[in-house]
Short mmCIF file of C-alpha atoms in Angstrom, two decimals:
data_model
loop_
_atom_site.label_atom_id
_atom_site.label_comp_id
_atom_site.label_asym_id
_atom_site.label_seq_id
_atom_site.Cartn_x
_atom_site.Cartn_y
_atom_site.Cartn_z
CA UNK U 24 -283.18 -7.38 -60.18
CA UNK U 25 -281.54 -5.12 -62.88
CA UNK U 26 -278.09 -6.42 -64.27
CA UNK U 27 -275.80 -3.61 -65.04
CA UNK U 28 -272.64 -4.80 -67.16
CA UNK U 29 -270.32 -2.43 -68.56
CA UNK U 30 -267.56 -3.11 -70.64
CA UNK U 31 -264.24 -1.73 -68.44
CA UNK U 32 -262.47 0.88 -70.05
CA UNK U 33 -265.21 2.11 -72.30
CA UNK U 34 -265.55 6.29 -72.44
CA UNK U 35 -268.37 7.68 -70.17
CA UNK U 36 -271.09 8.31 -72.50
CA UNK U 37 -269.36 11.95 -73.42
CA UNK U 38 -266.99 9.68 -75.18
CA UNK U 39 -264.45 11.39 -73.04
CA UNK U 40 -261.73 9.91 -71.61
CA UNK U 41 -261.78 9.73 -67.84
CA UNK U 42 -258.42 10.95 -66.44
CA UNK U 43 -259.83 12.75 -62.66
CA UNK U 44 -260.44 9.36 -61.15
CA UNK U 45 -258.78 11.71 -57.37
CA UNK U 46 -261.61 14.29 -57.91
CA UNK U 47 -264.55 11.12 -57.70
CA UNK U 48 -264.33 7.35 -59.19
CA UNK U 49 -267.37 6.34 -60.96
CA UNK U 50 -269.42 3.87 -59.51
CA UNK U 51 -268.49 0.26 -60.18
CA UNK U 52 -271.49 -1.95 -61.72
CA UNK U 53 -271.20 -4.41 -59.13
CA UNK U 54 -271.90 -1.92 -56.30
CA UNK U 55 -274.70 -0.24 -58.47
CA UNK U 56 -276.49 -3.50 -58.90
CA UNK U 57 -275.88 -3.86 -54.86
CA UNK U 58 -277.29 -0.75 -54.36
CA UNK U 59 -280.53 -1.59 -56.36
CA UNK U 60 -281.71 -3.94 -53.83
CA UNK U 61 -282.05 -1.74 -51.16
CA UNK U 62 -284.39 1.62 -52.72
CA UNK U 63 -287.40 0.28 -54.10
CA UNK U 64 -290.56 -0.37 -52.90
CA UNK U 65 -289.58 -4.00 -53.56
CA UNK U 66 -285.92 -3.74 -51.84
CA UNK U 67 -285.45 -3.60 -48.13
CA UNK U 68 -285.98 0.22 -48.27
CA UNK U 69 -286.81 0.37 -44.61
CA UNK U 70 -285.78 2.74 -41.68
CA UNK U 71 -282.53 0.63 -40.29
CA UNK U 72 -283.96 2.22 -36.53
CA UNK U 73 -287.57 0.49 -37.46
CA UNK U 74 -286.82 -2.52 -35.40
CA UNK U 75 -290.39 -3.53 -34.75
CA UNK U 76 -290.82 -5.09 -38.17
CA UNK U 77 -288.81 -7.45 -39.94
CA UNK U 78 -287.90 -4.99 -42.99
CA UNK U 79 -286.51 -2.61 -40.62
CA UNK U 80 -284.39 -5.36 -39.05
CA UNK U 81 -283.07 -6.74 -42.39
CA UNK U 82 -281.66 -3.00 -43.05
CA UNK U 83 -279.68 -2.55 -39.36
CA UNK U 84 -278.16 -6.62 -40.68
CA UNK U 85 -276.97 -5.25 -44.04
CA UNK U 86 -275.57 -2.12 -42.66
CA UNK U 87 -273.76 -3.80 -40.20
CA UNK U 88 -272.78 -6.27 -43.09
CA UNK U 89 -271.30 -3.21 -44.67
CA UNK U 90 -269.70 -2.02 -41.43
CA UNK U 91 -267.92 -5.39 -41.45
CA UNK U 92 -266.40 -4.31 -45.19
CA UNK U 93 -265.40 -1.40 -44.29
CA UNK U 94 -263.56 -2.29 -41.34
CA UNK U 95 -261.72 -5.12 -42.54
CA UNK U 96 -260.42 -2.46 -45.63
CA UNK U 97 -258.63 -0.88 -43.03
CA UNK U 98 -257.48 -3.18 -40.34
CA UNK U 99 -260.37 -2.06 -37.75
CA UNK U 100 -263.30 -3.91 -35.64
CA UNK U 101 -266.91 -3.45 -37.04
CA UNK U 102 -267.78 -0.96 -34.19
CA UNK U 103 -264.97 1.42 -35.31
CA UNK U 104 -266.52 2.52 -37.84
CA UNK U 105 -269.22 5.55 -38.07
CA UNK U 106 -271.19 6.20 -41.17
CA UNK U 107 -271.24 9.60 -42.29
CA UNK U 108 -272.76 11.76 -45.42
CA UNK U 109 -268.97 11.90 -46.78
CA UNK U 110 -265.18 12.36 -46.25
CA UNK U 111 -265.93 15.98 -44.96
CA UNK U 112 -268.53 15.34 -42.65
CA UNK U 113 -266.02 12.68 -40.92
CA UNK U 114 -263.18 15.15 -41.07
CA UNK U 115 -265.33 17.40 -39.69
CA UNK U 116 -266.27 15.01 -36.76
CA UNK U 117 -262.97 13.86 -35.87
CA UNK U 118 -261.06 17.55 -35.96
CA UNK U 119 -264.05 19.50 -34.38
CA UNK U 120 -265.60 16.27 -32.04
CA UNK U 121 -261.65 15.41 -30.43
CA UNK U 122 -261.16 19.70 -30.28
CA UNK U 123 -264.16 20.23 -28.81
CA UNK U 124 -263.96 17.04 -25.84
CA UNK U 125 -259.97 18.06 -25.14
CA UNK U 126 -260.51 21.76 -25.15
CA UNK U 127 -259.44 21.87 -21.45
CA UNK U 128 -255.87 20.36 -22.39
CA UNK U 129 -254.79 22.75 -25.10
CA UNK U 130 -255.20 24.98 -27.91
CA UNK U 131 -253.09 24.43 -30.57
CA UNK U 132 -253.68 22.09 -33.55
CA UNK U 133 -251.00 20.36 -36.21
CA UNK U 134 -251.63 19.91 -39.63
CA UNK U 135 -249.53 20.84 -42.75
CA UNK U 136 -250.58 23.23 -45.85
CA UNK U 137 -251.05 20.27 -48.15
CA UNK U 138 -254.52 19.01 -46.61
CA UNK U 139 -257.82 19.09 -48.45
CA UNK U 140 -260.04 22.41 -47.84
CA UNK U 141 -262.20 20.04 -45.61
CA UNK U 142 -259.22 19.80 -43.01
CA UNK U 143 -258.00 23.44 -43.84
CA UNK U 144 -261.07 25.49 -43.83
CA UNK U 145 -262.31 23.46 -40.65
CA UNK U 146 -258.76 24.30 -38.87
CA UNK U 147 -259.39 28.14 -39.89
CA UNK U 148 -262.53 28.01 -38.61
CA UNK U 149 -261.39 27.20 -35.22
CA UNK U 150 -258.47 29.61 -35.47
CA UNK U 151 -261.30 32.11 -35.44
CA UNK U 152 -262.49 30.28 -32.28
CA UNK U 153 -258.91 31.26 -30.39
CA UNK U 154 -257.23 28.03 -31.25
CA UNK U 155 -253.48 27.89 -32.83
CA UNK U 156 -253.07 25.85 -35.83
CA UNK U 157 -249.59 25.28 -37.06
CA UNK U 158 -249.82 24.30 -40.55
CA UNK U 159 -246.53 21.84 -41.69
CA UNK U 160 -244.46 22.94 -44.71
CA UNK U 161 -243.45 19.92 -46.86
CA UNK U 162 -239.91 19.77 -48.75
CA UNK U 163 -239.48 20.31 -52.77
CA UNK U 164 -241.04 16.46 -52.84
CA UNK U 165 -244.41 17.41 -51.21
CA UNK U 166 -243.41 15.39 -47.91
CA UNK U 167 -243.87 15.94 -44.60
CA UNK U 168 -241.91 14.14 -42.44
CA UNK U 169 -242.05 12.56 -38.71
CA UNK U 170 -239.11 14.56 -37.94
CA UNK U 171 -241.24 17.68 -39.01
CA UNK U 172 -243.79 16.57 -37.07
CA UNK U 173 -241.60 16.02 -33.95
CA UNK U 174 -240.18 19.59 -33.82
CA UNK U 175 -243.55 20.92 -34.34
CA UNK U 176 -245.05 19.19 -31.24
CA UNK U 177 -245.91 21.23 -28.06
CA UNK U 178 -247.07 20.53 -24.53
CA UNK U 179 -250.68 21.40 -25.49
CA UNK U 180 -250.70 19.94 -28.92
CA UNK U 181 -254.39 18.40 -29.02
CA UNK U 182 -254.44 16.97 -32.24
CA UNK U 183 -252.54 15.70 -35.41
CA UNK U 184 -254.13 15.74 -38.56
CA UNK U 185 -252.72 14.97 -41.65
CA UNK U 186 -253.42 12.84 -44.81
CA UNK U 187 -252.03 9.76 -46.08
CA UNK U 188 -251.85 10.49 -49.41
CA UNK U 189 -252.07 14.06 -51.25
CA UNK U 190 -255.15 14.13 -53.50
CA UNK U 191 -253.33 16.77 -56.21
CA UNK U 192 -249.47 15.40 -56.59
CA UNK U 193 -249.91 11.27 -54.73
CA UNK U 194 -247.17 12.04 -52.20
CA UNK U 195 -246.94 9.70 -49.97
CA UNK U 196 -246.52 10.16 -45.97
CA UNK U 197 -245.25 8.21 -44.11
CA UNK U 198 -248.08 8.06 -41.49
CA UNK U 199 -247.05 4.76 -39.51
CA UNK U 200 -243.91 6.72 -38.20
CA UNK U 201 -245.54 9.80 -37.73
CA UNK U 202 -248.28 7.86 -35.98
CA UNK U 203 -245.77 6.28 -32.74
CA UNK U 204 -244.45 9.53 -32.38
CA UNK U 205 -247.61 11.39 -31.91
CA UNK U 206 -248.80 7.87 -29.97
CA UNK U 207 -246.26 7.80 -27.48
CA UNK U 208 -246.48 11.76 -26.81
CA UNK U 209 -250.20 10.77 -25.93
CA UNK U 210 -252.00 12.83 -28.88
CA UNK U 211 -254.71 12.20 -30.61
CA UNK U 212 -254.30 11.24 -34.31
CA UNK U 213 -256.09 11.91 -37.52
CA UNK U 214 -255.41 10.71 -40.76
CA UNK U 215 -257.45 11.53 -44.37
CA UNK U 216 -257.69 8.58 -46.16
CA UNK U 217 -259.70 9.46 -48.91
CA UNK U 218 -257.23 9.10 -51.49
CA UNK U 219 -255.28 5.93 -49.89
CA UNK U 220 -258.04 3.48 -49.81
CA UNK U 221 -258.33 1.94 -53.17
CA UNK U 222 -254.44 2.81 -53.83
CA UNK U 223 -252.85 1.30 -50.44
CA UNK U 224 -252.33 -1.20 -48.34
CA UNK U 225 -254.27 0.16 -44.76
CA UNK U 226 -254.17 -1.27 -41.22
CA UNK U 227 -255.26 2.07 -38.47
CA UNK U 228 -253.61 -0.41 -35.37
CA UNK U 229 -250.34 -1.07 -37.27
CA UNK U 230 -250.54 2.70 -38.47
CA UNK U 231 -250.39 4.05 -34.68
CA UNK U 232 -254.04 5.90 -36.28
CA UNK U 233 -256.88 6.86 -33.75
CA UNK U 234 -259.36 8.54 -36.62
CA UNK U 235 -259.36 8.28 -39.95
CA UNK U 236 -261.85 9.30 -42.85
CA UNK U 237 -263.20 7.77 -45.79
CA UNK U 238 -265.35 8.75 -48.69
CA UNK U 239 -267.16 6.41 -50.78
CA UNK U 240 -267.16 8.11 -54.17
CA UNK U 241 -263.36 7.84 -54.33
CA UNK U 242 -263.13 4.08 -54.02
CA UNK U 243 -266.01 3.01 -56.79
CA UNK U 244 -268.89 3.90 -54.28
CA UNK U 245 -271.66 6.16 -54.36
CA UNK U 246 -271.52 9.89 -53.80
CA UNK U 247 -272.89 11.23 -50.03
CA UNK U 248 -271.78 8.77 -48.23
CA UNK U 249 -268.31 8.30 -45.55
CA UNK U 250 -267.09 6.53 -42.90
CA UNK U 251 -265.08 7.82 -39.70
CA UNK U 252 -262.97 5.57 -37.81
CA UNK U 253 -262.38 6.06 -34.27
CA UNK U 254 -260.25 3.96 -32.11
CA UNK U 255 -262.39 2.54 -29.47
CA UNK U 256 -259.79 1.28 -27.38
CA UNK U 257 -258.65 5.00 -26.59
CA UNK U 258 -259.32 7.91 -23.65
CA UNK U 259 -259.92 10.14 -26.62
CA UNK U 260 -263.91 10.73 -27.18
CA UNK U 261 -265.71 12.60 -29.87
CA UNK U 262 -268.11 15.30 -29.05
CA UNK U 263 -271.34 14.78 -31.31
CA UNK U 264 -271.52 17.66 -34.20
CA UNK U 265 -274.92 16.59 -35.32
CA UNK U 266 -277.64 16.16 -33.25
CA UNK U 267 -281.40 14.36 -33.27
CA UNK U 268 -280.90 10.92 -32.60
CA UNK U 269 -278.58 8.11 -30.83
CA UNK U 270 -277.57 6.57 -34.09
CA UNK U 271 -274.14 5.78 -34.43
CA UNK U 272 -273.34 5.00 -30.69
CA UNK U 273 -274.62 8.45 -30.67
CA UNK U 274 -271.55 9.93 -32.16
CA UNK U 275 -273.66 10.78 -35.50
CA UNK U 276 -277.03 11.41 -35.34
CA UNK U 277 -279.47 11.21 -38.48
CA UNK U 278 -280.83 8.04 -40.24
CA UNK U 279 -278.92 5.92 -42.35
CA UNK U 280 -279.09 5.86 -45.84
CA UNK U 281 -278.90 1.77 -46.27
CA UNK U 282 -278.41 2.03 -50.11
CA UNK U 283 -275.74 4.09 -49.82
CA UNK U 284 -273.92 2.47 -47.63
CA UNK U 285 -274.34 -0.93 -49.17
CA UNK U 286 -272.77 0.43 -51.74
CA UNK U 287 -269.58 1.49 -49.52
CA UNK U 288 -269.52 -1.68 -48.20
CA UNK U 289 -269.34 -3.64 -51.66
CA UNK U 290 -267.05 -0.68 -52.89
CA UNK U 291 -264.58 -1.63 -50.13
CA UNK U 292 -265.01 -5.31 -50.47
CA UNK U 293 -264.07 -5.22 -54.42
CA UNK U 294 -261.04 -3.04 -53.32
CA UNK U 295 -259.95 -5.76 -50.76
CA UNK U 296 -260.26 -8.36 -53.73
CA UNK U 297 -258.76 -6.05 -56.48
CA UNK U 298 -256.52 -3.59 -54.95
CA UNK U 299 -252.88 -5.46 -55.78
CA UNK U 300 -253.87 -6.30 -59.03
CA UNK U 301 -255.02 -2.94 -60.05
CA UNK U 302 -252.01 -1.04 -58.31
CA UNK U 303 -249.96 -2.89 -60.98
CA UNK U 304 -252.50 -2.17 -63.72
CA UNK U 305 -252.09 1.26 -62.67
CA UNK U 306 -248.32 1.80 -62.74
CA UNK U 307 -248.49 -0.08 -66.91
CA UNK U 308 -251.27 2.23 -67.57
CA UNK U 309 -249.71 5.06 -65.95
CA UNK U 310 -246.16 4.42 -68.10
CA UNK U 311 -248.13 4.11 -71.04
CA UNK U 312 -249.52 7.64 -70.67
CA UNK U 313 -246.06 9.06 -69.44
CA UNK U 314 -244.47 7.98 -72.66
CA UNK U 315 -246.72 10.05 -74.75
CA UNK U 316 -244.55 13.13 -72.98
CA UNK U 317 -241.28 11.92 -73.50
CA UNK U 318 -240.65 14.15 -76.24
CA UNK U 319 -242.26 16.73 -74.88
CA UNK U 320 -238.94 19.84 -73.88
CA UNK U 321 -239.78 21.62 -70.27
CA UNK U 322 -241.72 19.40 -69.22
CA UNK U 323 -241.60 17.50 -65.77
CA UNK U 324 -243.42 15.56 -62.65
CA UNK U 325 -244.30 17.84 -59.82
CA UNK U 326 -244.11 15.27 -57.66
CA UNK U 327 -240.92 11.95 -58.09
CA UNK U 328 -240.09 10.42 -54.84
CA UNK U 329 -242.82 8.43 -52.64
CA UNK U 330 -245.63 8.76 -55.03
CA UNK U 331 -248.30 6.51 -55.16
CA UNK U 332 -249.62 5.46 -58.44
CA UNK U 333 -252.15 6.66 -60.57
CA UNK U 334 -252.01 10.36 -59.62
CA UNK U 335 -249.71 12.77 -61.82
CA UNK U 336 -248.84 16.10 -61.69
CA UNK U 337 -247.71 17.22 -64.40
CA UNK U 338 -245.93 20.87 -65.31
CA UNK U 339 -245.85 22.22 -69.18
CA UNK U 340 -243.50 25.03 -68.66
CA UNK U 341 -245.07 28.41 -71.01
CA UNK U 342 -248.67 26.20 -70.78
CA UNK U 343 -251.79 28.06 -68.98
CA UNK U 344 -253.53 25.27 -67.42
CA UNK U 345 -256.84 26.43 -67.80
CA UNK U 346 -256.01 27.16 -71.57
CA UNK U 347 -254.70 23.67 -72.12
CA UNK U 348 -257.59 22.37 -70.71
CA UNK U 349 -260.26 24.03 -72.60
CA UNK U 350 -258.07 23.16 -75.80
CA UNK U 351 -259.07 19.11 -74.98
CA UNK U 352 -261.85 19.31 -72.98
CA UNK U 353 -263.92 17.59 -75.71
CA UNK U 354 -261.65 14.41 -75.73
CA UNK U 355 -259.59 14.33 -72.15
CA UNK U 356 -261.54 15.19 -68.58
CA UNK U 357 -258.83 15.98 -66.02
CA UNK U 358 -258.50 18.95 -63.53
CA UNK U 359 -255.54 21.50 -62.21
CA UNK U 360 -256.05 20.59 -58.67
CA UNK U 361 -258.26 19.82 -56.10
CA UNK U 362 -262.26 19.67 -57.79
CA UNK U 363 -263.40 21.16 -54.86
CA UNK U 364 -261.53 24.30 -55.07
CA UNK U 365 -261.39 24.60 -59.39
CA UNK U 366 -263.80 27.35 -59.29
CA UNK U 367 -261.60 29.62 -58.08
CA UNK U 368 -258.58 30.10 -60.96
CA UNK U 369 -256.10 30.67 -58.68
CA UNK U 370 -252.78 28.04 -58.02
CA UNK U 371 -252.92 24.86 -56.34
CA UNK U 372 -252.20 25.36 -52.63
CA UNK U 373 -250.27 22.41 -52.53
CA UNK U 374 -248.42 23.20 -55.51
CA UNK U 375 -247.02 26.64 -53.63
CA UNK U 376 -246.72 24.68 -50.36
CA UNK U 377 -243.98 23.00 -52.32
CA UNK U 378 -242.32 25.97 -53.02
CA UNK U 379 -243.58 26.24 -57.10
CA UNK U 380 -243.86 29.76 -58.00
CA UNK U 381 -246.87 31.01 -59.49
CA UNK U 382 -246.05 30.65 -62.91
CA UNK U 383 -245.05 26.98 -62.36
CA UNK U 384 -248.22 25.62 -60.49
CA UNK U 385 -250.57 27.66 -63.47
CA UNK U 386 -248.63 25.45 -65.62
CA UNK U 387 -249.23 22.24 -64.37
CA UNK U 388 -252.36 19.83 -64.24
CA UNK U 389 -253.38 16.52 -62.57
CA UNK U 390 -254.13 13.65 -64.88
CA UNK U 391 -255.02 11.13 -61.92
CA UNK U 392 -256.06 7.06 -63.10
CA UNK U 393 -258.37 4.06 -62.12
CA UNK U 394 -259.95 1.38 -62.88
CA UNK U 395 -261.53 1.71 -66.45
CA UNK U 396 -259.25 3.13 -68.05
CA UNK U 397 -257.26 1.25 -71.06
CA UNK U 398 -254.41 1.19 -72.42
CA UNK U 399 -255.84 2.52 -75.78
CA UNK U 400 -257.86 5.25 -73.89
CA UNK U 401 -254.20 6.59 -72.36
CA UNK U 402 -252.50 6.59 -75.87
CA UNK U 403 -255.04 8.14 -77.68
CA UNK U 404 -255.62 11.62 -74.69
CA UNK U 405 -251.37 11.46 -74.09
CA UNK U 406 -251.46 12.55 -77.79
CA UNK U 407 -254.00 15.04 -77.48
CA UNK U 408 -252.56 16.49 -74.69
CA UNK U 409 -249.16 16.53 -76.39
CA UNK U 410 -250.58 18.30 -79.47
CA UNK U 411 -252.45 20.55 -77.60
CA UNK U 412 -249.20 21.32 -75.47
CA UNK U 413 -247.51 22.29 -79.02
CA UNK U 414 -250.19 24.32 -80.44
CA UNK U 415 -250.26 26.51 -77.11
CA UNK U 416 -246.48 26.97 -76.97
CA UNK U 417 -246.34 28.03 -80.69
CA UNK U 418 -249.00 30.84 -79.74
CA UNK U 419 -246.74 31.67 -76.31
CA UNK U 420 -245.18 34.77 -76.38
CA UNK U 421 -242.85 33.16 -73.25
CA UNK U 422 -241.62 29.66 -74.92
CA UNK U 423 -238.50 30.25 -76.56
CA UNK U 424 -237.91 26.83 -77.71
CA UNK U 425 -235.91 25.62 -75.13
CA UNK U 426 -234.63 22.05 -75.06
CA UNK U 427 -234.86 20.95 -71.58
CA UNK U 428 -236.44 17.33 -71.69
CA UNK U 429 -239.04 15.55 -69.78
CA UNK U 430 -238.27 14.10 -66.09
CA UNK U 431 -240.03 11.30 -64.99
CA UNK U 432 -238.15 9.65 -62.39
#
């Protein structure tokens, strides 16, 4: 068996240093070695449905193994959980599969404008299909509240969806509350998880949560691989939205990629081990990298109350964000905003949702951290990024010096 080590903190081998840990984590040696085991001829590579043979049985035992890790991550029972090909895939099955079996009971759909394009795009798409989606504004902090959600509630509200944590500013919501009022109205609840897992404590029956959705590449797991978890002890059922096959208590057809989700299961077993002790590592590393700003005028967090750590979004008043990033993109990897929408150089959804203006959310950019990182790594790109945030301002026609100072609280 190959033994992986690699020394934490080190640069990828682009000697960069790795600040877009929300956009994907990479994958921890300890899951990669896990993962080895089970592709090559000489792993358990089999079919987990092959249940004539031994090999084929070994595969269904280790998947279930990893259903096991997965489900104690969050506070569920092994037969919660459904494997998926990602995060979008199980967003897609919970949002389109609980539509799509309570169709008869309403039309209209709550969410707010700071969800991932998965949730968004998948809500537009049934607007097209004659459904109403009311889409949540949050307050100047980026939160939406259970009192928002309350008012928002209707007589033939079918579904909640909304994430625990927001993968461009870290705001926090306050899903357990939100979760007994939608519970005791009788509606079904959805929560994205994807950026919660490896920062927060997670329990779906203390949460009031009936489907949530993880990803495996943003907790130290592989890429193209997710888990949905559905309630089983509910009236609320899932239509199927892939079809060929009765794996997955039929919910999910398709076979199962056993390497893969080894690999989610270890991921979310290290996470269970490591979590508290990297959340504080997190907030020292993440102070570290904040006091390379401090002396830094017009400059501020987008985001200051109910945060979680690790993901920072940061506004350089008179700084294009796209410029600032080309000017370190040799030394410092970080993004504006969500990776899967940075193709498209327009501002951060999330960051207008708030009520930024244009100008404001094209000057900001999301330096987000994890587990390799150092504290040497953080000094060394908080004062490239503050040179490069000079350089640009002295070429500015729009900075006029001004001597408002950095906000970090």
């Amino acid at each position: 068996m190959m033994s992986i080590s690699q020394p934490a903190g080190e640069p990828n081998s682009n000697g960069l240093v790795y600040l877009d840990y929300a956009a994907t984590t990479p994958v921890d040696p300890a899951v990669v070695e896990k993962m080895l085991q089970y592709m090559g001829p000489k792993g358990v590579f089999a079919n987990a449905s092959s249940s004539s043979h031994k090999l084929g049985q070994k595969a269904a035992r280790v998947i279930e193994s990893a259903r096991e890790q997965v489900a104690e991550l969050i506070g569920a029972d092994p037969d919660e959980i459904v494997w998926t090909s990602g995060a979008t895939e199980s967003i897609n099955l919970a949002i389109k599969g609980i539509v799509s079996s309570r169709q008869g009971q309403g039309r209209h759909i709550l969410t707010s404008c700071l969800e991932h394009s998965a949730v968004l795009d998948t809500c537009r798409f049934l607007a097209q299909k004659g459904y109403e989606v009311t889409a949540l504004k949050p307050d100047c902090h980026g939160l939406i509240t259970s009192l928002d959600v309350l008012a928002a509630l209707r007589s033939d509200t079918i579904l909640v969806s909304l994430m625990h944590v927001n993968n461009e500013i870290g705001s926090i919501t306050d899903i357990a509350a939100i979760g007994k009022i939608v519970g005791e109205k009788g509606i079904p609840f959805h929560v994205d998880a994807v950026q919660s897992a490896a920062r927060l404590p997670l329990h779906v029956k203390e949460m009031n949560i009936d489907l949530l959705s993880l990803s495996g590449h943003k907790m130290y797991g592989p890429k193209g691989v997710g888990a949905l978890y559905h309630k089983r002890d509910t009236s609320f059922s899932i239509e199927p939205q892939i079809h060929g096959g009765d794996q997955e208590q039929g919910m999910r057809a398709g076979t199962l990629a056993t390497h893969q989700i080894v690999g989610m299961g270890k991921a979310a077993e290290l996470i269970v081990e490591r979590r508290e002790q990297e959340v504080d590592q997190t907030k020292v590393h993440e102070r570290v990298l904040l006091d390379q700003f401090a002396s830094i005028p017009a400059t501020s967090l987008n985001c200051r109350q109910s945060r979680v750590p690790g993901i920072l979004n940061i506004r350089f008043d008179c700084v294009d964000n796209e410029s600032l990033m080309l000017a370190i993109s040799d030394a410092v990897a970080l993004s504006s905003g969500s990776a899967c929408t940075s193709e498209h150089l327009v501002p951060s959804h999330v960051l207008l949702g708030m009520g930024l203006s244009h100008e404001e959310a094209s000057s900001s950019v999301r330096l987000s951290l994890g587990r390799f990182n150092t504290q040497a790594q953080l000094r060394c790109a908080g004062a490239r990024i503050r040179s490069a945030v000079f350089d640009l301002r002295s070429l500015s026609d729009r900075w006029n010096g001004t001597s408002a100072t950095y906000d970090s609280q």
